[in-house]
Short mmCIF file of C-alpha atoms in Angstrom, two decimals:
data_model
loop_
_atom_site.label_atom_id
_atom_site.label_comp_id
_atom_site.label_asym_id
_atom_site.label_seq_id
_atom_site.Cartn_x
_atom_site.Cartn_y
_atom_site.Cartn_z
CA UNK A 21 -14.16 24.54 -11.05
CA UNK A 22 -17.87 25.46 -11.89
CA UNK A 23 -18.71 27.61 -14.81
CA UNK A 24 -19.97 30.09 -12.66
CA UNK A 25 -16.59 30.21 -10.68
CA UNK A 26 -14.47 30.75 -13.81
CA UNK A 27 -16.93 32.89 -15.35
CA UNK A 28 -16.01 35.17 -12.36
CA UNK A 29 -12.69 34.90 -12.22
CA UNK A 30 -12.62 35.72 -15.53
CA UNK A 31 -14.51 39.21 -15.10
CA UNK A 32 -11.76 40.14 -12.47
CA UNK A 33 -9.14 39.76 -14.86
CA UNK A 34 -11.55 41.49 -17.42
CA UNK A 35 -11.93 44.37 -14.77
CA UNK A 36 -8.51 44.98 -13.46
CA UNK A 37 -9.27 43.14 -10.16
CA UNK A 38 -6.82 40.48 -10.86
CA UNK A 39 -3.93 40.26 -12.69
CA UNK A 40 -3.43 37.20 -15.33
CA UNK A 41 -0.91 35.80 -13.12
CA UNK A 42 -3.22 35.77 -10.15
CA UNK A 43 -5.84 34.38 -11.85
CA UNK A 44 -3.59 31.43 -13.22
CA UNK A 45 -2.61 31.11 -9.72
CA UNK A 46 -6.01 30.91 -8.54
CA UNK A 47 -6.90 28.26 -10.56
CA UNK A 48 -4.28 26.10 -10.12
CA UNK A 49 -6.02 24.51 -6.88
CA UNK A 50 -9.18 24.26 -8.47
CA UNK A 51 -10.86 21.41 -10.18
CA UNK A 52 -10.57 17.61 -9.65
CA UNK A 53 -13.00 14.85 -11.81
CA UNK A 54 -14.91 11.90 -10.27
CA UNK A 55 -14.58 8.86 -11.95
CA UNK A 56 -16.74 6.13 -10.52
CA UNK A 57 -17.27 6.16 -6.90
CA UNK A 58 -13.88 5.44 -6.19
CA UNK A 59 -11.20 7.82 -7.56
CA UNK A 60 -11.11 11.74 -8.01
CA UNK A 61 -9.05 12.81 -10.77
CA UNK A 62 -6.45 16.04 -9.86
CA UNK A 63 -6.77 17.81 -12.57
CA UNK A 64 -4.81 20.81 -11.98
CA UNK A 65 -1.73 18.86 -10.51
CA UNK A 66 0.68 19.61 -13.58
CA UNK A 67 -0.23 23.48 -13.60
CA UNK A 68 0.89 23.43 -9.64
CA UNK A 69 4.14 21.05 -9.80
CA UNK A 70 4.81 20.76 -13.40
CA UNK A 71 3.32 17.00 -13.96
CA UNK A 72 0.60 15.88 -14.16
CA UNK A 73 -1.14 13.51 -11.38
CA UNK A 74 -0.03 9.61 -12.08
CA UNK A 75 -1.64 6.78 -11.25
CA UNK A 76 -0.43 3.72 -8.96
CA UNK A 77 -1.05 0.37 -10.18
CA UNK A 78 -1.35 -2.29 -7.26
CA UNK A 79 -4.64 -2.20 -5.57
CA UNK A 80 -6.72 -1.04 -8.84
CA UNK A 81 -8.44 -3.49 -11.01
CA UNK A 82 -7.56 -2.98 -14.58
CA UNK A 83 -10.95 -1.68 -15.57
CA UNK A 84 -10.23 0.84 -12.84
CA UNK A 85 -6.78 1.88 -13.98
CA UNK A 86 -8.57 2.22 -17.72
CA UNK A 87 -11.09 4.63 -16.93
CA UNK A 88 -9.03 6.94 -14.61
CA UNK A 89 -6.45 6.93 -17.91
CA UNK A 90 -8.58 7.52 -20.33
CA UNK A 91 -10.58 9.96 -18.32
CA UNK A 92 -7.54 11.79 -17.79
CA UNK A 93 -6.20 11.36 -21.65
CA UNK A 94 -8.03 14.72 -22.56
CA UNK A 95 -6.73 16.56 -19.82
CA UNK A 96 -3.14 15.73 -19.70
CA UNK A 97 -0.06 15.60 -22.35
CA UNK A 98 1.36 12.64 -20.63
CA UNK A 99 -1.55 9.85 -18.77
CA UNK A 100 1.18 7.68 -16.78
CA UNK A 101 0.65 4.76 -14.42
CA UNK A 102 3.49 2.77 -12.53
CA UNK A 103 4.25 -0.68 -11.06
CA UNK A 104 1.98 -2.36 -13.81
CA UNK A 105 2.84 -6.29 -13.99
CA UNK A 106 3.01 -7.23 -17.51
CA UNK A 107 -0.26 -9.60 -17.52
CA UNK A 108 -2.57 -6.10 -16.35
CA UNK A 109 -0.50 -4.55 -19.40
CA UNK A 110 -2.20 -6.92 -21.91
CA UNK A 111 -5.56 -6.36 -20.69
CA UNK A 112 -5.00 -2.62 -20.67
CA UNK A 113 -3.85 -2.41 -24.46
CA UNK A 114 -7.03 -4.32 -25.97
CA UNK A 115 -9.17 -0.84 -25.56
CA UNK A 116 -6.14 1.14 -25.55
CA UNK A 117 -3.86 0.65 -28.47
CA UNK A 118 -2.11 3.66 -28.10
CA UNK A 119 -0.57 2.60 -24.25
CA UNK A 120 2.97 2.14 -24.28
CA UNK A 121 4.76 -0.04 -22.06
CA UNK A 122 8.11 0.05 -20.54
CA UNK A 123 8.41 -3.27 -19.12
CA UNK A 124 11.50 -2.84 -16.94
CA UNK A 125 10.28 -0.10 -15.12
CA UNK A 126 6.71 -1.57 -15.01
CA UNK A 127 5.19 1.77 -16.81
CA UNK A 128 2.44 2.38 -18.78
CA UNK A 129 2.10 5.98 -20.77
CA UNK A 130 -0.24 7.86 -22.95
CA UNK A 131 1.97 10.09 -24.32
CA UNK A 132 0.23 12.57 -27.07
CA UNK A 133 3.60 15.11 -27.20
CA UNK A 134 4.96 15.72 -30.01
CA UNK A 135 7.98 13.37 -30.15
CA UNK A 136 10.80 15.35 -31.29
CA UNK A 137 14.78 14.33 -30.23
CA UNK A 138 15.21 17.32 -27.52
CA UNK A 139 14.47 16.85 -24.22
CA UNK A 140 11.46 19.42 -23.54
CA UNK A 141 12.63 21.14 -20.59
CA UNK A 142 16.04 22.51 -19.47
CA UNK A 143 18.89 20.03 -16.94
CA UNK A 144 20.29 16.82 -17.21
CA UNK A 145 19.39 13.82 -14.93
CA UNK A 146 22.09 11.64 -14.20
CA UNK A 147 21.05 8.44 -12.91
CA UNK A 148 23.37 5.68 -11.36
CA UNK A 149 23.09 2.08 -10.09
CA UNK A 150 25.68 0.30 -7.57
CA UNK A 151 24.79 -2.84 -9.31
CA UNK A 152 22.93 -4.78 -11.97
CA UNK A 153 20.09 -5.78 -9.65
CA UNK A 154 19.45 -2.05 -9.01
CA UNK A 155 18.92 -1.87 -12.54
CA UNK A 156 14.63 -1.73 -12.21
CA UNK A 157 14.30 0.80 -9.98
CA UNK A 158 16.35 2.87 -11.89
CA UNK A 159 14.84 2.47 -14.81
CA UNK A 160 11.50 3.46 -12.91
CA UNK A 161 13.43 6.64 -12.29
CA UNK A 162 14.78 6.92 -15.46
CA UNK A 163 11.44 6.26 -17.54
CA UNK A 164 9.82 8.87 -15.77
CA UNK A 165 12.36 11.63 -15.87
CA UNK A 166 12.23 10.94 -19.64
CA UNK A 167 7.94 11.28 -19.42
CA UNK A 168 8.31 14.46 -17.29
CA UNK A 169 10.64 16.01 -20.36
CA UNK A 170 13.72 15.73 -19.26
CA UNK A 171 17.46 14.63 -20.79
CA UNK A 172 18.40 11.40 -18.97
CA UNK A 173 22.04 9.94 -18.83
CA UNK A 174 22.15 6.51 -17.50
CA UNK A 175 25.32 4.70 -15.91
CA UNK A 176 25.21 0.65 -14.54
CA UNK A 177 27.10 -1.30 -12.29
CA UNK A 178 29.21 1.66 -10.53
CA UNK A 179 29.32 0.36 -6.95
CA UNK A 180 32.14 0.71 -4.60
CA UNK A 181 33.14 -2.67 -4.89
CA UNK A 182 35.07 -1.22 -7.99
CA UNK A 183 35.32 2.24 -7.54
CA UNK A 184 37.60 2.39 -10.52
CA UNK A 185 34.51 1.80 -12.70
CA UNK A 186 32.56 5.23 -11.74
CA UNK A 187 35.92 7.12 -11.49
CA UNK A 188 36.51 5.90 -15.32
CA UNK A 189 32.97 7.23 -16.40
CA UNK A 190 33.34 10.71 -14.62
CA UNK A 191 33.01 13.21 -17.77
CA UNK A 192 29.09 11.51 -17.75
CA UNK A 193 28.68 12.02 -13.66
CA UNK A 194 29.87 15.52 -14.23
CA UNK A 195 27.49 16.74 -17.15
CA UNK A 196 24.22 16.12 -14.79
CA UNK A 197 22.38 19.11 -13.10
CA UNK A 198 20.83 16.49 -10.71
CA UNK A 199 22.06 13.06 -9.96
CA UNK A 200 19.93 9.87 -8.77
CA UNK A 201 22.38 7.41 -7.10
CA UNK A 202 20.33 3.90 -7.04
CA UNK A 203 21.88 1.38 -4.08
CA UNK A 204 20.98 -1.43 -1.86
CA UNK A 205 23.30 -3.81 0.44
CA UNK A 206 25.08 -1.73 2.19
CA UNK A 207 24.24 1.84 0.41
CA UNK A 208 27.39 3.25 0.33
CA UNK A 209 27.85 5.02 -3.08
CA UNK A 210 25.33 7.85 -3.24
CA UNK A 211 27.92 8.88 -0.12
CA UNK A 212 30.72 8.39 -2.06
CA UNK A 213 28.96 10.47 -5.75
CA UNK A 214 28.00 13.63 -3.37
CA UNK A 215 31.63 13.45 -1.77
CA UNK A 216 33.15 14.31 -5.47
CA UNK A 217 29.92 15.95 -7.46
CA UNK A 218 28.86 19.82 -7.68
CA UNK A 219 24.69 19.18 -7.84
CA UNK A 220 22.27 17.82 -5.95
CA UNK A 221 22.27 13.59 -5.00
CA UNK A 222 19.32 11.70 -4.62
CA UNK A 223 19.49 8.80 -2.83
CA UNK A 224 17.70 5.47 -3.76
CA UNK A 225 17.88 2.85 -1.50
CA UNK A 226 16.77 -0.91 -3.06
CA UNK A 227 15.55 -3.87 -1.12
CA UNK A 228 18.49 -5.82 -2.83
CA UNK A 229 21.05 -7.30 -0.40
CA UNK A 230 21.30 -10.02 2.53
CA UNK A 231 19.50 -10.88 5.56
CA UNK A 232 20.76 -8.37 7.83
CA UNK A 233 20.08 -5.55 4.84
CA UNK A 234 16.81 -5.87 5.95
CA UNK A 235 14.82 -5.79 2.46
CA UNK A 236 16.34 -1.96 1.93
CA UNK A 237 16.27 -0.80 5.43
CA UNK A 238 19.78 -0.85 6.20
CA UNK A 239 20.80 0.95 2.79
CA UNK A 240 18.45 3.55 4.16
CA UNK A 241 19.78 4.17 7.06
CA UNK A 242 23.47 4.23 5.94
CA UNK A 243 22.06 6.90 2.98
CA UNK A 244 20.12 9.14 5.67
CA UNK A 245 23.69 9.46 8.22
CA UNK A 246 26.02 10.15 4.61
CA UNK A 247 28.50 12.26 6.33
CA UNK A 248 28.36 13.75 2.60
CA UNK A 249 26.54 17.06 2.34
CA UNK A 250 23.92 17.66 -0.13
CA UNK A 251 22.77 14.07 -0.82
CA UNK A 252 18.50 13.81 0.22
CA UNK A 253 17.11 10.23 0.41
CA UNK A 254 13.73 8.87 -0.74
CA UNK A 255 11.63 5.40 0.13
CA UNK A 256 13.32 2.30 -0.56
CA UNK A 257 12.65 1.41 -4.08
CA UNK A 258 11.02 4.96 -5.00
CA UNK A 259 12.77 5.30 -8.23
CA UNK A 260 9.49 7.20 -9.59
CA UNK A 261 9.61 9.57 -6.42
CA UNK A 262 13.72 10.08 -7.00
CA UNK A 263 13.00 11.21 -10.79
CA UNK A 264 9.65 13.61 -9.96
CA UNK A 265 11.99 15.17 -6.83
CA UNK A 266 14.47 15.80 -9.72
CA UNK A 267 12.66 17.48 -12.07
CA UNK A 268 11.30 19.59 -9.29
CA UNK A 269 14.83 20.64 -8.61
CA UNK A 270 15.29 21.70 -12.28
CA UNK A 271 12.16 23.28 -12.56
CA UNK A 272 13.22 25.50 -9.38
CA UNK A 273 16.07 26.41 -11.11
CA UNK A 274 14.50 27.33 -14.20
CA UNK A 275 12.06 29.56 -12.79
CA UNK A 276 14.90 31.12 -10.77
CA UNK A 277 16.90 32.06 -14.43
CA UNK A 278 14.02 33.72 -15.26
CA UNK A 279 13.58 35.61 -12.38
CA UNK A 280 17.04 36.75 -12.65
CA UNK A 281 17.20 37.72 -16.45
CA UNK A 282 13.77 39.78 -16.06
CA UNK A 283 15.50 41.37 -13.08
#
């Protein structure tokens, strides 16, 4: 976004030509920030999907992952990077004291909110694992639902190997708006969660399991045929795209409230 440009846009609004609205929506695909000669900051991505852009680990040096963070700092209430191992971590947090790590979920965070107990935006996100070894990716999911503002409830070990354990913790399954079922071998329980639950399932399917689970792929498949309606399935391991395609959901749902109590 040049000066020019906004000065313009600005005299429409000024003038009558554009409404605030339309100028806000104008401007939401405008503007991105060079860092180096090898990344382009988005810096407009939380106006247009409610978060802002976040930054994958592997493949970027730390120095790299630095700059784009602290580039983006000013910009952003929330600077968050994923699948950071813990030794890049260490390097990261000698010129950035601030960073916050969550080591399960492999996440680093600027976070300048202010930290208050409520969730800042409206719905619940249930999150559930089959087992204890799906545990990190739904942390992943769970650690960024919390970044993105979000109320998270969080229920382990649940599989249908002992269905008697999710059946006892119902009154928790029951108070989410969206629900992120986490499962590898065979990938049977976000089936069995959308066969009994009133919102939205989003299947996670893990590279845990045997041989013939292919490293996730056959948890994937058995999660994209669910003869259960409702449930929608992200890339194995994707606990980070589960939680953003939750909050989306939310945020849809929000904006429709709104829509209906001005009408």
């Amino acid at each position: 976004m040049t000066p020019e440009a906004l000065k313009q846009l600005l005299e429409y609004v000024a003038q009558g030509y554009l409404s605030p609205r339309e100028a806000l929506n104008k401007m939401r695909y405008f503007d991105f920030e060079t860092v180096g000669n090898y990344a382009k900051i988005d810096n407009h991505r939380q106006l247009r999907t409610g978060f802002p852009e976040v930054i994958w680990g592997p493949g970027k040096t730390p120095e790299q992952i630095r700059e784009i963070m602290q580039t983006m700092q000013g910009r952003n209430p929330v600077v968050m990077a994923t699948r950071i191992e813990p030794e890049v971590y260490e390097e990261l947090r000698r010129e950035m004291p601030d960073l916050e790590y969550y080591r399960e979920a492999k996440i680093c965070a600027l976070d300048r909110r202010y930290r208050s107990a409520e969730p800042q935006s409206v719905g619940v996100i249930g999150i559930l694992t089959a087992g204890t070894a799906d545990i990190s990716v739904a942390v992943e999911a769970a650690v960024t639902a919390s970044l993105s503002g979000f109320q998270v409830k969080r229920l382990w070990d649940v599989g249908v190997a002992g269905i008697h354990r999710l059946l006892g913790n119902w009154h928790l399954i029951s108070d989410a708006d969206v629900l992120i079922v986490v499962a590898g071998m065979e990938g049977a329980l976000p089936s069995v969660v959308a066969g009994l639950a009133d919102c939205p399932v989003i299947a996670v399917p893990t590279s845990i399991g045997y041989g013939a689970s292919f490293n996730g792929l056959a948890p994937l498949l058995t999660m994209l045929n669910s003869c259960a309606a409702g449930v929608g399935v992200v890339n194995i391991d994707n606990g980070f795209g589960a939680a953003i395609l939750a909050g989306q959901i939310l945020r849809v749902g929000e904006r429709l409230n709104r829509k209906m109590d001005q009408d």
